[in-house]
Amino acid sequence: MTTDMSELADVLARRAKVAGGRAVETIPVILALADAAARLAAFVAQPSADGSHGAYVGAANSDGDAQRKLDLVAEEICQAAARASGVGPYLSEETEAALTLDPAGALAMAIDPLDGSSNIAVNGVIGTIFALLPAPPGSLATPALAFAQPGHAVIASGFFMYGPQTRLVVSLGAGVDIFALDPDTGRFVLFESAATVPAGGREFAINASNARHWAAPVRRYIDACLEGADGPRGVDFNMRWAGSMVADVYRLLGRGGVFLYPSDARSNYAQGRLRLVYEAFPMAFLIEQAGGRAIDGHDRILDLTPSRPHQRIPLILGEAEEVEVLRRLHADDLGAPSEGPASRRGAA
Ligand code: AHM
Ligand code: MG
C-alpha cells in the first residue's frame, strides 16, 4: 500500500510549533513509524493460511515472554523505520539490550512493537507503543543511557492500534490527536483533536482474575466500585478489560475511567507486568496530555527514573480524580498495618 502522510505531517507540524523545544525533530520519525504501522496493519489483516501470525517461534524476549511470529515481524518493520529515520539509541521489548541504530542520531526511541500479543490468536486488538526522547551525551556509545532518563524527558509519544480500524494516538506535548488510517488511500486522516480523558466515566479496567493477589489499596478501590450504588461510592461502575493496553487506554480517551495493572503477590509481579520505559512512559505522557494522571500507586510515572531498561512498574492511569482516589488509598496503606499480600512494604 502507498501511504499518504500529508495530513498527518501538517497536523504534527502545527502541534510542534505550539509545543516548541525539540518536538519538531520527532516528526520525521513519527511519519516513518506511521508508514511502518500501515504496512504492519496490512500484514495483520492478511489471512495466513496456517494461522501462523500467533504461532510461537521458539524464542523468548527480554522479559521471558515467548515470542510469536507477529512479534518478530513487528520488531523488524519498526526497527527498520527507526533506523531509516535517523533514530540513535533504540530500546524495544523484543531486543535484549538497547542498540544504537544511527550513530549520529539525535533522538532515542523506546518501543513495544506489538502490544497485546495474547490477542493475536483471537483476532483481538493489538498495537504498537512508542516514546521519543533526546539522545543524551554518551548515549550513542552506550545506548542504555538514553533509557535511564526520567519520564519527563519524553518529547513525544503515541500508539497505533490495529483493530477494526488502524488508529494512531499521538502527542508532541501540545495535546493529543487521533488519526484513522483509510485503507483505500493509505492516508492517516485526523479523526479527533485535543482528545481528553473526561471525568465521571465510572469505568475500571483491571485483570480481575488476579484479585486474590492484590494489595489492600487496590482491593479496597475495586471492592467499592463493585458495590456500586449500594456502597461508599454511591454510584454504579462498569468494567472492561481488553487485555491489550492499547485498547484499554484508548477507551480512557473520550470515555474516562481508570486502567490498572498493579503489583500483586504472584511471583514476578511485585512490580506489576508492564514495562516502565516503552509502555508506562508513553502512555503516561499521552494520558497527562489528555488531562488525566498516571502513577505507580504513589508517584507520578513521568517523575520516575528507570533503574534498568526493561524495568517493570505498577501502573494506574486515567481520570485525574479517580487516580487521586487510588493514590490516597495507597498513601493510607503506608500508614496502616499491612493487610494485603503485596503491600509496598511487604512486596517488591
Ligand atoms: P505484551 O506487551 O507482552 O503484549 O504485554 C502487555 C499486555 C498489555 O497489553 C495488557 O494490559 C497486559 O499485558 C495483559 O496482561 P495479562 O495477560 O496479565 O492480563
Ligand atoms: Mg506491551
mmCIF file of C-alpha atoms and ligand atoms in Angstrom:
data_model
loop_
_atom_site.group_PDB
_atom_site.id
_atom_site.type_symbol
_atom_site.label_atom_id
_atom_site.label_comp_id
_atom_site.label_asym_id
_atom_site.label_seq_id
_atom_site.Cartn_x
_atom_site.Cartn_y
_atom_site.Cartn_z
ATOM 1 C CA MET A 1 0.000 0.000 0.000
ATOM 2 C CA THR A 2 1.216 3.503 -0.782
ATOM 3 C CA THR A 3 0.817 5.729 2.230
ATOM 4 C CA ASP A 4 -0.088 9.410 2.184
ATOM 5 C CA MET A 5 1.326 11.205 5.190
ATOM 6 C CA SER A 6 0.413 14.740 4.148
ATOM 7 C CA GLU A 7 -2.424 15.316 6.628
ATOM 8 C CA LEU A 8 -0.512 13.700 9.492
ATOM 9 C CA ALA A 9 2.577 15.762 8.643
ATOM 10 C CA ASP A 10 0.550 19.007 8.581
ATOM 11 C CA VAL A 11 -1.091 18.401 11.930
ATOM 12 C CA LEU A 12 2.178 17.326 13.582
ATOM 13 C CA ALA A 13 3.902 20.450 12.247
ATOM 14 C CA ARG A 14 1.191 22.630 13.798
ATOM 15 C CA ARG A 15 1.463 20.836 17.130
ATOM 16 C CA ALA A 16 5.276 21.074 17.099
ATOM 17 C CA LYS A 17 5.028 24.866 16.769
ATOM 18 C CA VAL A 18 2.872 25.031 19.894
ATOM 19 C CA ALA A 19 4.972 22.509 21.828
ATOM 20 C CA GLY A 20 8.289 24.162 20.936
ATOM 21 C CA GLY A 21 11.585 22.704 22.122
ATOM 22 C CA ARG A 22 12.670 19.654 20.148
ATOM 23 C CA ALA A 23 9.170 18.495 19.192
ATOM 24 C CA VAL A 24 9.724 19.360 15.539
ATOM 25 C CA GLU A 25 12.584 16.838 15.349
ATOM 26 C CA THR A 26 10.228 13.983 16.157
ATOM 27 C CA ILE A 27 8.048 14.493 13.076
ATOM 28 C CA PRO A 28 10.125 12.523 10.525
ATOM 29 C CA VAL A 29 10.412 9.641 12.985
ATOM 30 C CA ILE A 30 6.667 9.567 13.648
ATOM 31 C CA LEU A 31 5.943 9.683 9.917
ATOM 32 C CA ALA A 32 8.318 6.768 9.322
ATOM 33 C CA LEU A 33 6.647 4.815 12.110
ATOM 34 C CA ALA A 34 3.203 5.614 10.682
ATOM 35 C CA ASP A 35 4.311 4.195 7.353
ATOM 36 C CA ALA A 36 5.645 1.114 9.143
ATOM 37 C CA ALA A 37 2.392 0.768 11.087
ATOM 38 C CA ALA A 38 0.349 0.924 7.890
ATOM 39 C CA ARG A 39 2.416 -1.944 6.488
ATOM 40 C CA LEU A 40 2.136 -3.870 9.727
ATOM 41 C CA ALA A 41 -1.650 -3.338 9.739
ATOM 42 C CA ALA A 42 -1.822 -4.738 6.202
ATOM 43 C CA PHE A 43 0.221 -7.753 7.290
ATOM 44 C CA VAL A 44 -2.030 -8.287 10.322
ATOM 45 C CA ALA A 45 -5.135 -8.111 8.120
ATOM 46 C CA GLN A 46 -3.749 -10.684 5.693
ATOM 47 C CA PRO A 47 -5.071 -14.167 6.469
ATOM 48 C CA SER A 48 -2.161 -16.532 6.930
ATOM 49 C CA ALA A 49 -3.325 -19.857 5.570
ATOM 50 C CA ASP A 50 -1.813 -21.695 8.524
ATOM 51 C CA GLY A 51 -2.902 -19.093 11.101
ATOM 52 C CA SER A 52 0.756 -18.619 11.891
ATOM 53 C CA HIS A 53 0.701 -14.934 12.952
ATOM 54 C CA GLY A 54 0.215 -16.013 16.535
ATOM 55 C CA ALA A 55 2.455 -19.068 16.344
ATOM 56 C CA TYR A 56 5.313 -19.285 18.791
ATOM 57 C CA VAL A 57 8.741 -19.146 17.202
ATOM 58 C CA GLY A 58 10.543 -20.985 19.974
ATOM 59 C CA ALA A 59 12.349 -17.942 21.379
ATOM 60 C CA ALA A 60 11.708 -15.599 24.304
ATOM 61 C CA ASN A 61 12.001 -11.819 24.603
ATOM 62 C CA SER A 62 13.877 -9.767 27.201
ATOM 63 C CA ASP A 63 11.190 -10.442 29.799
ATOM 64 C CA GLY A 64 10.990 -14.162 29.169
ATOM 65 C CA ASP A 65 7.713 -13.927 27.177
ATOM 66 C CA ALA A 66 7.547 -16.497 24.382
ATOM 67 C CA GLN A 67 7.793 -14.665 21.054
ATOM 68 C CA ARG A 68 5.220 -15.112 18.309
ATOM 69 C CA LYS A 69 5.755 -14.681 14.610
ATOM 70 C CA LEU A 70 3.986 -11.313 14.622
ATOM 71 C CA ASP A 71 6.201 -10.039 17.473
ATOM 72 C CA LEU A 72 9.225 -10.625 15.252
ATOM 73 C CA VAL A 73 7.654 -9.174 12.103
ATOM 74 C CA ALA A 74 6.619 -6.072 14.060
ATOM 75 C CA GLU A 75 10.112 -5.699 15.507
ATOM 76 C CA GLU A 76 11.702 -5.953 12.079
ATOM 77 C CA ILE A 77 9.351 -3.394 10.494
ATOM 78 C CA CYS A 78 9.557 -0.909 13.378
ATOM 79 C CA GLN A 79 13.308 -1.171 13.816
ATOM 80 C CA ALA A 80 13.829 -0.601 10.073
ATOM 81 C CA ALA A 81 11.640 2.529 10.242
ATOM 82 C CA ALA A 82 13.554 3.823 13.263
ATOM 83 C CA ARG A 83 16.876 3.224 11.536
ATOM 84 C CA ALA A 84 15.757 4.863 8.295
ATOM 85 C CA SER A 85 14.515 7.957 10.124
ATOM 86 C CA GLY A 86 17.787 8.539 11.961
ATOM 87 C CA VAL A 87 16.974 7.227 15.437
ATOM 88 C CA GLY A 88 20.124 6.755 17.535
ATOM 89 C CA PRO A 89 19.578 4.782 20.760
ATOM 90 C CA TYR A 90 16.794 2.189 20.375
ATOM 91 C CA LEU A 91 15.153 0.006 23.001
ATOM 92 C CA SER A 92 12.436 -2.490 22.192
ATOM 93 C CA GLU A 93 10.543 -5.079 24.192
ATOM 94 C CA GLU A 94 11.954 -7.555 21.691
ATOM 95 C CA THR A 95 15.629 -6.547 21.991
ATOM 96 C CA GLU A 96 17.712 -7.858 24.846
ATOM 97 C CA ALA A 97 19.764 -4.679 25.180
ATOM 98 C CA ALA A 98 19.485 -1.122 23.919
ATOM 99 C CA LEU A 99 21.034 -0.636 20.455
ATOM 100 C CA THR A 100 22.445 2.287 18.517
ATOM 101 C CA LEU A 101 20.826 2.429 15.076
ATOM 102 C CA ASP A 102 22.089 5.678 13.509
ATOM 103 C CA PRO A 103 25.459 6.591 15.032
ATOM 104 C CA ALA A 104 24.615 10.268 14.521
ATOM 105 C CA GLY A 105 21.024 10.032 15.805
ATOM 106 C CA ALA A 106 19.796 12.873 17.997
ATOM 107 C CA LEU A 107 16.664 11.086 19.205
ATOM 108 C CA ALA A 108 16.134 7.855 21.109
ATOM 109 C CA MET A 109 13.166 5.538 20.604
ATOM 110 C CA ALA A 110 11.610 3.192 23.157
ATOM 111 C CA ILE A 111 9.065 0.864 21.606
ATOM 112 C CA ASP A 112 6.774 -2.069 22.207
ATOM 113 C CA PRO A 113 6.381 -3.149 18.570
ATOM 114 C CA LEU A 114 3.467 -5.453 19.276
ATOM 115 C CA ASP A 115 1.420 -4.833 22.375
ATOM 116 C CA GLY A 116 -1.236 -7.340 23.354
ATOM 117 C CA SER A 117 0.394 -10.397 21.768
ATOM 118 C CA SER A 118 -2.009 -12.743 23.529
ATOM 119 C CA ASN A 119 -4.811 -11.196 21.476
ATOM 120 C CA ILE A 120 -3.292 -12.197 18.122
ATOM 121 C CA ALA A 121 -4.752 -15.670 18.227
ATOM 122 C CA VAL A 122 -8.278 -14.398 18.959
ATOM 123 C CA ASN A 123 -8.314 -11.590 16.364
ATOM 124 C CA GLY A 124 -8.356 -9.064 19.203
ATOM 125 C CA VAL A 125 -6.993 -5.531 19.116
ATOM 126 C CA ILE A 126 -3.197 -5.258 19.178
ATOM 127 C CA GLY A 127 -0.903 -2.281 18.760
ATOM 128 C CA THR A 128 2.486 -0.567 18.756
ATOM 129 C CA ILE A 129 3.512 1.809 21.570
ATOM 130 C CA PHE A 130 6.412 4.267 21.299
ATOM 131 C CA ALA A 131 8.162 7.145 23.035
ATOM 132 C CA LEU A 132 10.802 9.509 21.654
ATOM 133 C CA LEU A 133 13.412 11.011 23.958
ATOM 134 C CA PRO A 134 16.556 13.077 23.455
ATOM 135 C CA ALA A 135 19.745 11.076 22.972
ATOM 136 C CA PRO A 136 21.865 12.401 25.865
ATOM 137 C CA PRO A 137 25.657 12.798 25.624
ATOM 138 C CA GLY A 138 27.380 9.439 25.582
ATOM 139 C CA SER A 139 24.228 7.531 24.654
ATOM 140 C CA LEU A 140 25.311 6.771 21.108
ATOM 141 C CA ALA A 141 28.240 4.804 22.519
ATOM 142 C CA THR A 142 26.225 3.494 25.480
ATOM 143 C CA PRO A 143 22.600 3.451 24.266
ATOM 144 C CA ALA A 144 21.213 2.269 27.623
ATOM 145 C CA LEU A 145 21.958 5.794 28.939
ATOM 146 C CA ALA A 146 19.111 7.143 26.811
ATOM 147 C CA PHE A 147 16.692 4.900 28.679
ATOM 148 C CA ALA A 148 17.908 5.884 32.121
ATOM 149 C CA GLN A 149 16.328 9.340 31.761
ATOM 150 C CA PRO A 150 13.264 10.252 33.830
ATOM 151 C CA GLY A 151 9.901 10.066 32.110
ATOM 152 C CA HIS A 152 9.579 13.827 31.848
ATOM 153 C CA ALA A 153 12.366 13.721 29.250
ATOM 154 C CA VAL A 154 9.873 12.226 26.773
ATOM 155 C CA ILE A 155 9.412 14.628 23.857
ATOM 156 C CA ALA A 156 6.638 12.782 22.028
ATOM 157 C CA SER A 157 4.775 9.520 22.355
ATOM 158 C CA GLY A 158 1.959 7.599 20.806
ATOM 159 C CA PHE A 159 0.454 4.271 19.917
ATOM 160 C CA PHE A 160 -1.006 2.589 16.890
ATOM 161 C CA MET A 161 -3.974 0.331 17.313
ATOM 162 C CA TYR A 162 -4.697 -2.475 14.861
ATOM 163 C CA GLY A 163 -8.386 -3.109 15.374
ATOM 164 C CA PRO A 164 -11.490 -2.713 13.236
ATOM 165 C CA GLN A 165 -9.659 0.429 12.109
ATOM 166 C CA THR A 166 -5.991 1.260 12.394
ATOM 167 C CA ARG A 167 -5.682 4.350 14.547
ATOM 168 C CA LEU A 168 -2.821 6.484 15.775
ATOM 169 C CA VAL A 169 -2.975 8.336 19.072
ATOM 170 C CA VAL A 170 -0.104 10.806 19.290
ATOM 171 C CA SER A 171 1.180 13.752 21.278
ATOM 172 C CA LEU A 172 4.126 16.068 20.756
ATOM 173 C CA GLY A 173 3.442 17.733 24.088
ATOM 174 C CA ALA A 174 0.683 20.006 22.824
ATOM 175 C CA GLY A 175 -2.424 17.880 23.332
ATOM 176 C CA VAL A 176 -3.458 14.540 21.914
ATOM 177 C CA ASP A 177 -4.578 13.855 18.342
ATOM 178 C CA ILE A 178 -6.195 10.718 16.989
ATOM 179 C CA PHE A 179 -5.858 9.658 13.362
ATOM 180 C CA ALA A 180 -7.522 6.827 11.463
ATOM 181 C CA LEU A 181 -5.876 5.062 8.535
ATOM 182 C CA ASP A 182 -8.012 4.982 5.391
ATOM 183 C CA PRO A 183 -7.099 1.590 3.895
ATOM 184 C CA ASP A 184 -8.172 2.692 0.389
ATOM 185 C CA THR A 185 -5.966 5.763 0.176
ATOM 186 C CA GLY A 186 -3.274 4.883 2.737
ATOM 187 C CA ARG A 187 -3.948 8.252 4.338
ATOM 188 C CA PHE A 188 -3.893 8.920 8.078
ATOM 189 C CA VAL A 189 -6.982 11.111 8.487
ATOM 190 C CA LEU A 190 -7.400 13.357 11.523
ATOM 191 C CA PHE A 191 -10.220 11.795 13.490
ATOM 192 C CA GLU A 192 -10.177 13.773 16.733
ATOM 193 C CA SER A 193 -8.008 16.603 18.005
ATOM 194 C CA ALA A 194 -7.496 17.686 21.606
ATOM 195 C CA ALA A 195 -8.703 14.307 22.884
ATOM 196 C CA THR A 196 -9.370 14.260 26.628
ATOM 197 C CA VAL A 197 -9.938 11.817 29.461
ATOM 198 C CA PRO A 198 -13.304 13.095 30.679
ATOM 199 C CA ALA A 199 -14.334 12.970 34.346
ATOM 200 C CA GLY A 200 -17.164 10.781 35.587
ATOM 201 C CA GLY A 201 -16.505 7.754 33.358
ATOM 202 C CA ARG A 202 -17.248 5.322 36.176
ATOM 203 C CA GLU A 203 -15.424 2.530 34.402
ATOM 204 C CA PHE A 204 -12.458 0.475 35.511
ATOM 205 C CA ALA A 205 -10.126 -1.898 33.675
ATOM 206 C CA ILE A 206 -8.134 -4.491 35.590
ATOM 207 C CA ASN A 207 -7.454 -8.203 35.216
ATOM 208 C CA ALA A 208 -9.833 -9.292 37.978
ATOM 209 C CA SER A 209 -8.611 -12.884 37.856
ATOM 210 C CA ASN A 210 -5.709 -11.672 39.989
ATOM 211 C CA ALA A 211 -7.979 -10.248 42.706
ATOM 212 C CA ARG A 212 -6.815 -12.639 45.393
ATOM 213 C CA HIS A 213 -3.230 -11.460 44.873
ATOM 214 C CA TRP A 214 -3.915 -7.714 45.019
ATOM 215 C CA ALA A 215 -2.649 -5.447 47.774
ATOM 216 C CA ALA A 216 -5.161 -3.808 50.112
ATOM 217 C CA PRO A 217 -5.423 -0.399 48.362
ATOM 218 C CA VAL A 218 -6.343 -1.942 45.005
ATOM 219 C CA ARG A 219 -8.756 -4.361 46.634
ATOM 220 C CA ARG A 220 -10.446 -1.540 48.522
ATOM 221 C CA TYR A 221 -10.824 0.551 45.381
ATOM 222 C CA ILE A 222 -12.235 -2.273 43.262
ATOM 223 C CA ASP A 223 -14.494 -3.532 46.072
ATOM 224 C CA ALA A 224 -16.019 -0.057 46.321
ATOM 225 C CA CYS A 225 -16.556 0.022 42.542
ATOM 226 C CA LEU A 226 -18.198 -3.397 42.674
ATOM 227 C CA GLU A 227 -20.518 -2.320 45.481
ATOM 228 C CA GLY A 228 -21.670 0.404 43.123
ATOM 229 C CA ALA A 229 -24.729 2.407 44.136
ATOM 230 C CA ASP A 230 -25.060 0.308 47.303
ATOM 231 C CA GLY A 231 -21.523 1.075 48.518
ATOM 232 C CA PRO A 232 -19.448 4.063 49.640
ATOM 233 C CA ARG A 233 -19.139 5.468 46.097
ATOM 234 C CA GLY A 234 -22.931 5.629 45.770
ATOM 235 C CA VAL A 235 -22.782 5.059 42.026
ATOM 236 C CA ASP A 236 -22.543 2.047 39.728
ATOM 237 C CA PHE A 237 -19.318 1.281 37.852
ATOM 238 C CA ASN A 238 -18.777 -0.647 34.653
ATOM 239 C CA MET A 239 -15.860 -2.979 33.982
ATOM 240 C CA ARG A 240 -13.898 -3.565 30.760
ATOM 241 C CA TRP A 241 -10.668 -5.488 30.133
ATOM 242 C CA ALA A 242 -9.433 -5.965 26.584
ATOM 243 C CA GLY A 243 -6.108 -7.472 27.642
ATOM 244 C CA SER A 244 -4.341 -5.131 25.214
ATOM 245 C CA MET A 245 -3.160 -1.936 26.844
ATOM 246 C CA VAL A 246 -3.600 -0.060 23.577
ATOM 247 C CA ALA A 247 -7.316 -0.892 23.558
ATOM 248 C CA ASP A 248 -7.800 -0.317 27.283
ATOM 249 C CA VAL A 249 -6.006 3.035 27.230
ATOM 250 C CA TYR A 250 -7.769 4.105 24.052
ATOM 251 C CA ARG A 251 -11.082 3.686 25.857
ATOM 252 C CA LEU A 252 -9.997 6.203 28.516
ATOM 253 C CA LEU A 253 -9.841 8.883 25.812
ATOM 254 C CA GLY A 254 -13.351 10.140 25.335
ATOM 255 C CA ARG A 255 -14.911 7.791 27.894
ATOM 256 C CA GLY A 256 -12.871 8.316 31.036
ATOM 257 C CA GLY A 257 -12.385 5.742 33.758
ATOM 258 C CA VAL A 258 -9.233 4.168 35.074
ATOM 259 C CA PHE A 259 -6.809 1.419 33.980
ATOM 260 C CA LEU A 260 -4.770 -0.559 36.478
ATOM 261 C CA TYR A 261 -2.018 -3.112 36.201
ATOM 262 C CA PRO A 262 -0.845 -3.063 39.811
ATOM 263 C CA SER A 263 1.801 -5.049 41.591
ATOM 264 C CA ASP A 264 0.456 -8.236 43.091
ATOM 265 C CA ALA A 265 1.621 -11.150 45.212
ATOM 266 C CA ARG A 266 2.315 -13.604 42.383
ATOM 267 C CA SER A 267 5.954 -14.426 41.965
ATOM 268 C CA ASN A 268 7.500 -11.988 39.484
ATOM 269 C CA TYR A 269 4.614 -9.468 39.793
ATOM 270 C CA ALA A 270 5.985 -7.401 42.675
ATOM 271 C CA GLN A 271 6.375 -4.595 40.123
ATOM 272 C CA GLY A 272 3.320 -5.483 38.063
ATOM 273 C CA ARG A 273 3.651 -6.602 34.469
ATOM 274 C CA LEU A 274 4.054 -3.531 32.299
ATOM 275 C CA ARG A 275 7.394 -2.087 31.341
ATOM 276 C CA LEU A 276 8.277 1.423 32.504
ATOM 277 C CA VAL A 277 10.238 2.756 29.540
ATOM 278 C CA TYR A 278 8.266 1.591 26.498
ATOM 279 C CA GLU A 279 4.792 1.017 27.967
ATOM 280 C CA ALA A 280 4.244 3.216 31.030
ATOM 281 C CA PHE A 281 6.188 6.326 29.909
ATOM 282 C CA PRO A 282 4.474 6.683 26.512
ATOM 283 C CA MET A 283 1.001 6.007 27.925
ATOM 284 C CA ALA A 284 1.555 8.320 30.921
ATOM 285 C CA PHE A 285 2.701 11.106 28.592
ATOM 286 C CA LEU A 286 -0.426 10.720 26.433
ATOM 287 C CA ILE A 287 -2.829 10.482 29.357
ATOM 288 C CA GLU A 288 -1.364 13.582 31.024
ATOM 289 C CA GLN A 289 -1.566 15.426 27.709
ATOM 290 C CA ALA A 290 -5.250 14.445 27.651
ATOM 291 C CA GLY A 291 -5.788 15.881 31.145
ATOM 292 C CA GLY A 292 -5.516 12.614 33.084
ATOM 293 C CA ARG A 293 -2.926 11.300 35.514
ATOM 294 C CA ALA A 294 -0.585 8.318 35.706
ATOM 295 C CA ILE A 295 1.036 6.967 38.886
ATOM 296 C CA ASP A 296 2.667 3.800 40.195
ATOM 297 C CA GLY A 297 0.333 3.915 43.198
ATOM 298 C CA HIS A 298 2.376 6.646 44.905
ATOM 299 C CA ASP A 299 4.458 8.651 42.484
ATOM 300 C CA ARG A 300 3.889 10.267 39.119
ATOM 301 C CA ILE A 301 5.098 7.881 36.419
ATOM 302 C CA LEU A 302 6.810 10.670 34.457
ATOM 303 C CA ASP A 303 8.894 11.589 37.516
ATOM 304 C CA LEU A 304 10.368 8.099 37.773
ATOM 305 C CA THR A 305 13.906 7.299 36.621
ATOM 306 C CA PRO A 306 14.362 3.764 35.283
ATOM 307 C CA SER A 307 16.954 1.650 37.044
ATOM 308 C CA ARG A 308 17.243 -0.730 34.080
ATOM 309 C CA PRO A 309 15.896 -0.702 30.519
ATOM 310 C CA HIS A 310 13.295 -3.476 30.859
ATOM 311 C CA GLN A 311 12.183 -2.496 34.365
ATOM 312 C CA ARG A 312 8.543 -3.199 35.201
ATOM 313 C CA ILE A 313 6.291 -0.766 37.049
ATOM 314 C CA PRO A 314 2.859 -0.929 38.674
ATOM 315 C CA LEU A 315 0.655 1.311 36.550
ATOM 316 C CA ILE A 316 -2.520 3.230 37.332
ATOM 317 C CA LEU A 317 -3.750 5.788 34.840
ATOM 318 C CA GLY A 318 -6.894 7.564 33.775
ATOM 319 C CA GLU A 319 -9.194 10.265 35.121
ATOM 320 C CA ALA A 320 -7.325 12.607 37.438
ATOM 321 C CA GLU A 321 -9.870 12.305 40.259
ATOM 322 C CA GLU A 322 -10.048 8.521 40.217
ATOM 323 C CA VAL A 323 -6.255 8.263 40.122
ATOM 324 C CA GLU A 324 -6.206 10.566 43.148
ATOM 325 C CA VAL A 325 -8.621 8.230 44.979
ATOM 326 C CA LEU A 326 -6.195 5.384 44.302
ATOM 327 C CA ARG A 327 -3.165 7.452 45.320
ATOM 328 C CA ARG A 328 -4.815 8.252 48.665
ATOM 329 C CA LEU A 329 -5.686 4.622 49.279
ATOM 330 C CA HIS A 330 -2.042 3.703 48.679
ATOM 331 C CA ALA A 331 -0.802 6.522 50.926
ATOM 332 C CA ASP A 332 -3.225 5.468 53.694
ATOM 333 C CA ASP A 333 -1.979 1.908 53.373
ATOM 334 C CA LEU A 334 1.578 3.007 54.087
ATOM 335 C CA GLY A 335 0.412 4.427 57.396
ATOM 336 C CA ALA A 336 -1.714 1.408 58.336
ATOM 337 C CA PRO A 337 -0.850 -2.148 59.360
ATOM 338 C CA SER A 338 -0.302 -4.291 56.264
ATOM 339 C CA GLU A 339 -3.443 -6.130 55.118
ATOM 340 C CA GLY A 340 -2.569 -7.122 51.609
ATOM 341 C CA PRO A 341 -0.152 -9.741 50.377
ATOM 342 C CA ALA A 342 1.593 -7.221 48.115
ATOM 343 C CA SER A 343 1.663 -4.015 50.135
ATOM 344 C CA ARG A 344 4.536 -1.621 49.350
ATOM 345 C CA ARG A 345 6.378 -2.736 52.444
ATOM 346 C CA GLY A 346 5.653 -6.425 52.105
ATOM 347 C CA ALA A 347 6.363 -6.962 48.435
ATOM 348 C CA ALA A 348 8.823 -5.685 45.820
HETATM 349 P P1 AHM B 1 2.820 -7.598 25.848
HETATM 350 O O1 AHM B 1 3.496 -6.296 25.531
HETATM 351 O O2 AHM B 1 3.797 -8.717 26.029
HETATM 352 O O3 AHM B 1 1.720 -7.931 24.901
HETATM 353 O O4 AHM B 1 2.166 -7.479 27.319
HETATM 354 C C1 AHM B 1 1.432 -6.327 27.670
HETATM 355 C C2 AHM B 1 -0.018 -6.662 27.895
HETATM 356 C C3 AHM B 1 -0.872 -5.429 27.930
HETATM 357 O O5 AHM B 1 -1.281 -5.076 26.668
HETATM 358 C C4 AHM B 1 -2.016 -5.848 28.796
HETATM 359 O O6 AHM B 1 -2.559 -4.758 29.500
HETATM 360 C C5 AHM B 1 -1.386 -6.831 29.712
HETATM 361 O O7 AHM B 1 -0.157 -7.244 29.154
HETATM 362 C C6 AHM B 1 -2.243 -8.031 29.901
HETATM 363 O O8 AHM B 1 -1.661 -8.843 30.853
HETATM 364 P P2 AHM B 1 -2.469 -10.084 31.491
HETATM 365 O O9 AHM B 1 -2.483 -11.137 30.410
HETATM 366 O O10 AHM B 1 -1.674 -10.442 32.694
HETATM 367 O O11 AHM B 1 -3.856 -9.603 31.833
HETATM 368 MG MG MG B 2 3.099 -4.462 25.598
#
